[in-house]
Amino acid sequence: MVCYQVLLQIRAQCNGNFCKTSEGLWRQCFVKGPVFRWFKAFSEGRGTIEDEPQSGRPSSSRTDENVDTIRDLVRSDRRLTVRMIGQELNLTHTTVHQILTNELGMRKICSKMVPKNLSQNQKDIRKERCLDLLESIENEPNFVERVITSDESWVFEYDPETKRQSMEWHRLTSPRSKKERMIKSKIKCMLICFFDVQGIVHKEFVPEGQTVNKHFYREVLERLRKRFIRVRPNIKNNWALHHDNAPCHTAISINEFLARKNIHVAPQPPYSPDLSPCDFFLSPKLKNYLKGTHFGTLQNIKTAVTDQLKAIPVSEFQHCYADWKDRLQRCVASQGSYFEGDNIKL
């Protein structure tokens, strides 16, 4: 087929002065010949179209000795570059790269930033809290439906878009687009948002100059409780609150208020934003939408945030809670360690 396309190109270059006899010879040479050869091969019992192994000069660098030497070098220092290994062993960087990827099955990856270098005790606490949540999910069929999760998050008047968000399609010869380096705006407001598997339950913007302390958070919880009675009347007497371990959340007065109102608190492991639905779902989704836009005033920010929260479909909240359960299982499987980017088989 490729040869016939070459024939058509030659014919076009001849401006039509291409005789039928010559065309017939080209067809026979480039089309019929390979077809006849393939037909004969398959008639004689060939069952694959892959190329047969060909005799050639054997590789003198991809030897078992070099493979073992490179393996030992990488184990001694995993930050060695391909060129450094090549200079050490007097091999080309292409050969070293092929040995690393094909023979040893390795790839070079960057370290992932984590919130904290966890001690063994903190890992055990993470695992224990995750097991408690998983036990509640397994023993109570409607546990997920009655959990309301929350968190506070800053929203900026301008938040620069990420490098990935600014990527564009261009031809190879086109110049790269450029943008100036910018920082987050000093104009910002704090959002407190509560949601469950059915969507947003309650949200508030913290007044300018107000600190989110135990006294303010208690007022927020009281407004949440009253709204929850209106929007979720079917579970108004049997719901659980899930929030992180911030000081304003774990204060004695807050725990007493929740106990007095008969509001159960779902456990949250410390130093675990990877296990908080607000941190791994709502905040990234909301802020990615707002990045790269100048809103000008606080009122415009609040309007944009409100519209975006309303636009999130219920199916995504349901998927968030399913992802939450999966993350709890992965945390247990990793023995309480941070698991983002790890291939953990459940």
Short mmCIF file of C-alpha atoms in Angstrom, two decimals:
data_model
loop_
_atom_site.label_atom_id
_atom_site.label_comp_id
_atom_site.label_asym_id
_atom_site.label_seq_id
_atom_site.Cartn_x
_atom_site.Cartn_y
_atom_site.Cartn_z
CA MET A 1 0.00 0.00 0.00
CA VAL A 2 2.86 2.34 0.85
CA CYS A 3 4.59 1.53 -2.42
CA TYR A 4 1.43 2.28 -4.36
CA GLN A 5 1.24 5.68 -2.66
CA VAL A 6 4.83 6.32 -3.79
CA LEU A 7 3.71 5.42 -7.31
CA LEU A 8 0.89 7.97 -7.16
CA GLN A 9 3.30 10.66 -5.96
CA ILE A 10 5.67 9.93 -8.85
CA ARG A 11 2.76 10.08 -11.25
CA ALA A 12 1.69 13.46 -9.87
CA GLN A 13 5.21 14.83 -10.21
CA CYS A 14 5.24 13.78 -13.87
CA ASN A 15 2.29 16.12 -14.52
CA GLY A 16 0.31 13.30 -16.05
CA ASN A 17 3.06 12.22 -18.49
CA PHE A 18 3.15 8.76 -16.99
CA CYS A 19 2.40 6.00 -19.50
CA LYS A 20 0.03 3.15 -18.63
CA THR A 21 2.74 0.60 -19.40
CA SER A 22 5.08 2.10 -16.82
CA GLU A 23 2.25 2.29 -14.35
CA GLY A 24 1.50 -1.38 -14.90
CA LEU A 25 5.13 -2.30 -14.27
CA TRP A 26 5.18 -0.28 -11.07
CA ARG A 27 1.96 -1.92 -9.89
CA GLN A 28 3.40 -5.37 -10.57
CA CYS A 29 6.70 -4.56 -8.87
CA PHE A 30 5.45 -2.76 -5.78
CA VAL A 31 2.00 -4.27 -5.27
CA LYS A 32 1.76 -7.75 -6.70
CA GLY A 33 5.24 -8.88 -5.69
CA PRO A 34 4.82 -8.51 -1.91
CA VAL A 35 1.28 -9.88 -2.06
CA PHE A 36 2.47 -13.02 -3.85
CA ARG A 37 5.31 -13.46 -1.36
CA TRP A 38 2.99 -13.11 1.62
CA PHE A 39 0.47 -15.50 0.04
CA LYS A 40 3.18 -18.11 -0.49
CA ALA A 41 4.45 -17.71 3.09
CA PHE A 42 1.03 -18.19 4.63
CA SER A 43 0.29 -21.12 2.32
CA GLU A 44 3.43 -22.80 3.65
CA GLY A 45 2.20 -22.49 7.24
CA ARG A 46 3.31 -19.08 8.50
CA GLY A 47 0.88 -17.74 11.10
CA THR A 48 2.24 -14.33 12.09
CA ILE A 49 2.95 -11.03 10.37
CA GLU A 50 5.77 -10.10 12.76
CA ASP A 51 9.27 -9.76 11.37
CA GLU A 52 11.40 -12.85 11.70
CA PRO A 53 14.60 -12.60 13.76
CA GLN A 54 17.49 -11.52 11.61
CA SER A 55 21.13 -12.32 12.02
CA GLY A 56 23.27 -9.32 12.80
CA ARG A 57 26.06 -8.02 14.88
CA PRO A 58 25.46 -9.00 18.51
CA SER A 59 25.25 -6.26 21.12
CA SER A 60 28.55 -5.79 22.91
CA SER A 61 27.30 -3.36 25.57
CA ARG A 62 23.95 -4.71 26.80
CA THR A 63 25.58 -7.66 28.53
CA ASP A 64 24.62 -9.32 31.79
CA GLU A 65 27.73 -7.89 33.40
CA ASN A 66 26.78 -4.32 32.47
CA VAL A 67 23.21 -4.89 33.63
CA ASP A 68 24.42 -6.08 37.05
CA THR A 69 26.90 -3.21 37.32
CA ILE A 70 24.27 -0.58 36.49
CA ARG A 71 21.86 -2.16 38.97
CA ASP A 72 24.47 -1.90 41.73
CA LEU A 73 25.27 1.72 40.82
CA VAL A 74 21.64 2.77 40.92
CA ARG A 75 21.08 1.04 44.25
CA SER A 76 24.04 2.89 45.73
CA ASP A 77 22.81 6.28 44.49
CA ARG A 78 19.35 6.54 42.97
CA ARG A 79 19.93 10.14 41.86
CA LEU A 80 22.58 9.27 39.28
CA THR A 81 21.78 10.51 35.79
CA VAL A 82 22.00 8.42 32.64
CA ARG A 83 25.01 10.38 31.43
CA MET A 84 26.82 10.02 34.75
CA ILE A 85 26.38 6.24 34.62
CA GLY A 86 27.53 6.21 30.99
CA GLN A 87 30.69 8.13 31.82
CA GLU A 88 31.39 5.83 34.77
CA LEU A 89 31.10 2.65 32.67
CA ASN A 90 32.24 4.09 29.33
CA LEU A 91 28.85 3.39 27.73
CA THR A 92 26.60 5.59 25.62
CA HIS A 93 23.70 7.20 27.42
CA THR A 94 21.31 5.48 24.97
CA THR A 95 22.60 2.06 26.01
CA VAL A 96 22.35 2.95 29.70
CA HIS A 97 18.79 4.21 29.23
CA GLN A 98 17.77 1.01 27.43
CA ILE A 99 19.27 -1.15 30.19
CA LEU A 100 17.52 0.86 32.91
CA THR A 101 14.12 0.83 31.23
CA ASN A 102 14.05 -2.47 29.32
CA GLU A 103 16.31 -4.75 31.33
CA LEU A 104 15.77 -3.41 34.86
CA GLY A 105 12.25 -2.00 34.42
CA MET A 106 13.10 1.29 36.15
CA ARG A 107 11.96 4.86 35.68
CA LYS A 108 13.15 8.08 37.26
CA ILE A 109 10.47 9.92 39.23
CA CYS A 110 10.39 13.01 41.40
CA SER A 111 9.69 12.94 45.12
CA LYS A 112 6.18 13.94 46.15
CA MET A 113 5.64 16.65 48.74
CA VAL A 114 3.76 15.46 51.83
CA PRO A 115 2.27 17.47 54.70
CA LYS A 116 4.53 15.98 57.37
CA ASN A 117 7.20 13.39 57.97
CA LEU A 118 5.05 11.01 59.99
CA SER A 119 6.38 9.11 62.97
CA GLN A 120 5.44 5.47 63.47
CA ASN A 121 2.97 6.43 66.18
CA GLN A 122 1.25 8.91 63.85
CA LYS A 123 1.08 6.26 61.13
CA ASP A 124 -0.55 3.87 63.57
CA ILE A 125 -3.12 6.51 64.53
CA ARG A 126 -3.92 7.16 60.86
CA LYS A 127 -4.42 3.47 60.27
CA GLU A 128 -6.55 3.05 63.39
CA ARG A 129 -8.84 5.98 62.51
CA CYS A 130 -9.26 4.69 58.96
CA LEU A 131 -10.19 1.24 60.28
CA ASP A 132 -12.80 2.82 62.56
CA LEU A 133 -14.35 4.70 59.63
CA LEU A 134 -14.31 1.63 57.39
CA GLU A 135 -15.96 -0.41 60.14
CA SER A 136 -18.74 2.18 60.45
CA ILE A 137 -19.21 2.19 56.67
CA GLU A 138 -19.45 -1.61 56.57
CA ASN A 139 -21.70 -2.05 59.62
CA GLU A 140 -24.04 0.87 58.92
CA PRO A 141 -25.41 0.80 55.36
CA ASN A 142 -26.47 4.48 55.46
CA PHE A 143 -23.42 5.82 57.30
CA VAL A 144 -22.03 7.63 54.24
CA GLU A 145 -25.42 9.22 53.48
CA ARG A 146 -25.56 10.89 56.92
CA VAL A 147 -21.98 12.22 57.13
CA ILE A 148 -21.50 15.95 56.58
CA THR A 149 -17.91 17.03 56.00
CA SER A 150 -16.52 20.54 56.19
CA ASP A 151 -13.42 22.71 56.10
CA GLU A 152 -12.26 26.30 55.77
CA SER A 153 -10.42 27.55 52.69
CA TRP A 154 -9.07 30.87 51.42
CA VAL A 155 -10.43 32.22 48.14
CA PHE A 156 -8.34 34.89 46.40
CA GLU A 157 -9.29 37.82 44.19
CA TYR A 158 -6.64 36.52 41.78
CA ASP A 159 -4.91 33.15 41.89
CA PRO A 160 -2.40 32.47 39.06
CA GLU A 161 -3.25 29.54 36.85
CA THR A 162 -0.98 26.53 36.92
CA LYS A 163 1.54 25.69 34.22
CA ARG A 164 -0.61 22.80 33.03
CA GLN A 165 -3.68 25.02 32.76
CA SER A 166 -1.79 27.45 30.49
CA MET A 167 -0.78 24.76 27.97
CA GLU A 168 -1.90 25.39 24.35
CA TRP A 169 -1.80 23.48 21.06
CA HIS A 170 0.73 24.90 18.58
CA ARG A 171 2.66 23.76 15.53
CA LEU A 172 6.28 22.73 15.94
CA THR A 173 7.43 25.93 14.26
CA SER A 174 5.19 28.21 16.34
CA PRO A 175 6.81 30.28 19.12
CA ARG A 176 5.99 29.35 22.69
CA SER A 177 3.44 31.55 24.42
CA LYS A 178 4.75 33.50 27.40
CA LYS A 179 3.18 34.85 30.56
CA GLU A 180 4.45 37.01 33.36
CA ARG A 181 5.20 35.64 36.81
CA MET A 182 2.44 36.65 39.21
CA ILE A 183 1.55 35.94 42.82
CA LYS A 184 -1.72 35.50 44.65
CA SER A 185 -3.69 38.64 45.40
CA LYS A 186 -3.75 40.03 48.92
CA ILE A 187 -7.50 40.52 48.58
CA LYS A 188 -9.08 37.30 49.84
CA CYS A 189 -11.90 35.87 51.90
CA MET A 190 -12.36 32.64 53.81
CA LEU A 191 -15.04 30.14 52.85
CA ILE A 192 -16.56 27.63 55.28
CA CYS A 193 -18.45 24.94 53.40
CA PHE A 194 -20.42 21.89 54.55
CA PHE A 195 -21.57 19.19 52.14
CA ASP A 196 -22.77 15.60 52.08
CA VAL A 197 -23.40 12.96 49.45
CA GLN A 198 -26.37 14.96 48.11
CA GLY A 199 -24.54 18.25 47.64
CA ILE A 200 -23.85 21.51 49.44
CA VAL A 201 -25.70 21.80 52.76
CA HIS A 202 -24.42 25.12 54.10
CA LYS A 203 -21.74 27.68 53.31
CA GLU A 204 -20.53 30.90 54.86
CA PHE A 205 -17.98 33.57 54.09
CA VAL A 206 -16.09 34.65 57.17
CA PRO A 207 -16.49 38.42 57.76
CA GLU A 208 -13.40 40.48 57.03
CA GLY A 209 -11.18 40.72 60.10
CA GLN A 210 -12.92 37.85 61.87
CA THR A 211 -10.77 35.00 63.24
CA VAL A 212 -12.19 31.49 63.05
CA ASN A 213 -11.95 30.61 66.73
CA LYS A 214 -14.05 28.32 68.91
CA HIS A 215 -16.63 31.04 69.62
CA PHE A 216 -17.19 31.88 65.95
CA TYR A 217 -17.16 28.21 64.91
CA ARG A 218 -19.82 27.41 67.49
CA GLU A 219 -22.08 30.06 65.95
CA VAL A 220 -21.44 28.54 62.53
CA LEU A 221 -22.38 25.07 63.81
CA GLU A 222 -25.60 26.41 65.27
CA ARG A 223 -26.56 27.95 61.91
CA LEU A 224 -25.58 24.69 60.21
CA ARG A 225 -27.78 22.68 62.57
CA LYS A 226 -30.82 24.86 61.90
CA ARG A 227 -30.30 24.72 58.14
CA PHE A 228 -29.73 20.99 58.21
CA ILE A 229 -33.11 20.49 59.85
CA ARG A 230 -34.70 22.33 56.91
CA VAL A 231 -32.82 20.78 53.99
CA ARG A 232 -32.31 17.21 55.34
CA PRO A 233 -35.38 16.52 57.50
CA ASN A 234 -35.15 12.75 56.97
CA ILE A 235 -31.86 12.46 58.90
CA LYS A 236 -32.04 15.57 61.10
CA ASN A 237 -31.73 13.50 64.29
CA ASN A 238 -29.08 11.06 63.08
CA TRP A 239 -26.24 12.79 61.29
CA ALA A 240 -22.49 12.91 61.83
CA LEU A 241 -20.06 15.78 61.42
CA HIS A 242 -16.66 15.18 59.85
CA HIS A 243 -14.05 17.94 60.18
CA ASP A 244 -10.29 18.10 60.67
CA ASN A 245 -8.32 18.52 63.90
CA ALA A 246 -7.93 22.30 63.84
CA PRO A 247 -7.91 23.87 67.33
CA CYS A 248 -11.26 25.60 66.76
CA HIS A 249 -12.79 22.21 65.84
CA THR A 250 -11.46 20.22 68.78
CA ALA A 251 -12.00 22.78 71.55
CA ILE A 252 -13.75 21.52 74.69
CA SER A 253 -16.66 23.94 74.23
CA ILE A 254 -17.21 22.66 70.69
CA ASN A 255 -17.22 19.03 71.81
CA GLU A 256 -19.66 19.87 74.59
CA PHE A 257 -21.95 21.68 72.14
CA LEU A 258 -21.94 18.72 69.72
CA ALA A 259 -22.60 16.25 72.53
CA ARG A 260 -25.46 18.37 73.87
CA LYS A 261 -27.07 18.52 70.43
CA ASN A 262 -26.53 14.76 69.95
CA ILE A 263 -24.28 15.27 66.91
CA HIS A 264 -21.83 12.43 66.36
CA VAL A 265 -18.29 13.32 65.20
CA ALA A 266 -16.65 11.08 62.58
CA PRO A 267 -12.94 10.57 63.40
CA GLN A 268 -10.36 12.31 61.23
CA PRO A 269 -6.68 11.22 61.38
CA PRO A 270 -4.19 14.01 62.20
CA TYR A 271 -2.00 15.47 59.43
CA SER A 272 -4.26 13.86 56.82
CA PRO A 273 -5.54 16.26 54.14
CA ASP A 274 -5.39 13.28 51.77
CA LEU A 275 -8.29 11.77 53.78
CA SER A 276 -10.45 14.90 53.93
CA PRO A 277 -13.10 15.19 51.15
CA CYS A 278 -12.84 18.98 51.24
CA ASP A 279 -9.08 18.86 50.67
CA PHE A 280 -8.92 16.26 47.91
CA PHE A 281 -12.22 17.10 46.16
CA LEU A 282 -14.02 20.38 46.83
CA SER A 283 -11.17 22.86 47.30
CA PRO A 284 -9.13 21.75 44.23
CA LYS A 285 -12.24 21.65 42.07
CA LEU A 286 -13.35 25.11 43.15
CA LYS A 287 -9.93 26.77 42.99
CA ASN A 288 -9.00 25.31 39.60
CA TYR A 289 -12.10 27.01 38.21
CA LEU A 290 -11.16 30.35 39.79
CA LYS A 291 -7.47 30.34 38.82
CA GLY A 292 -6.35 32.89 36.25
CA THR A 293 -9.32 35.24 36.70
CA HIS A 294 -9.31 38.73 38.22
CA PHE A 295 -12.53 39.27 40.19
CA GLY A 296 -11.81 42.81 41.36
CA THR A 297 -13.92 42.90 44.51
CA LEU A 298 -14.83 40.56 47.36
CA GLN A 299 -18.45 40.57 46.23
CA ASN A 300 -17.44 39.29 42.80
CA ILE A 301 -15.41 36.53 44.46
CA LYS A 302 -18.37 35.45 46.58
CA THR A 303 -20.68 35.48 43.57
CA ALA A 304 -18.29 33.35 41.48
CA VAL A 305 -17.78 30.86 44.33
CA THR A 306 -21.51 30.56 44.93
CA ASP A 307 -22.24 29.96 41.25
CA GLN A 308 -19.51 27.34 40.97
CA LEU A 309 -20.71 25.46 44.04
CA LYS A 310 -24.24 25.36 42.63
CA ALA A 311 -22.90 24.04 39.31
CA ILE A 312 -21.34 20.91 40.82
CA PRO A 313 -23.68 17.97 40.03
CA VAL A 314 -24.82 15.53 42.72
CA SER A 315 -23.07 12.66 40.93
CA GLU A 316 -19.67 14.23 41.66
CA PHE A 317 -20.43 14.44 45.38
CA GLN A 318 -21.39 10.78 45.33
CA HIS A 319 -18.16 9.94 43.53
CA CYS A 320 -16.26 11.97 46.16
CA TYR A 321 -17.61 9.81 48.99
CA ALA A 322 -16.79 6.65 47.03
CA ASP A 323 -13.27 7.98 46.56
CA TRP A 324 -13.14 8.73 50.29
CA LYS A 325 -13.78 5.07 51.10
CA ASP A 326 -11.14 4.01 48.57
CA ARG A 327 -8.61 6.37 50.16
CA LEU A 328 -9.32 4.95 53.61
CA GLN A 329 -8.62 1.47 52.30
CA ARG A 330 -5.40 2.59 50.62
CA CYS A 331 -4.24 4.25 53.83
CA VAL A 332 -4.78 0.99 55.72
CA ALA A 333 -2.98 -0.98 53.01
CA SER A 334 -0.01 1.41 53.20
CA GLN A 335 0.16 0.96 57.01
CA GLY A 336 -0.77 4.58 57.68
CA SER A 337 1.78 6.17 55.35
CA TYR A 338 0.92 8.76 52.70
CA PHE A 339 -0.11 6.84 49.61
CA GLU A 340 -0.52 9.47 46.85
CA GLY A 341 1.23 8.27 43.69
CA ASP A 342 1.89 4.77 45.04
CA ASN A 343 0.67 1.66 43.23
CA ILE A 344 -1.22 0.00 46.07
CA LYS A 345 -3.24 -3.09 45.30
CA LEU A 346 -6.33 -3.41 47.51
#
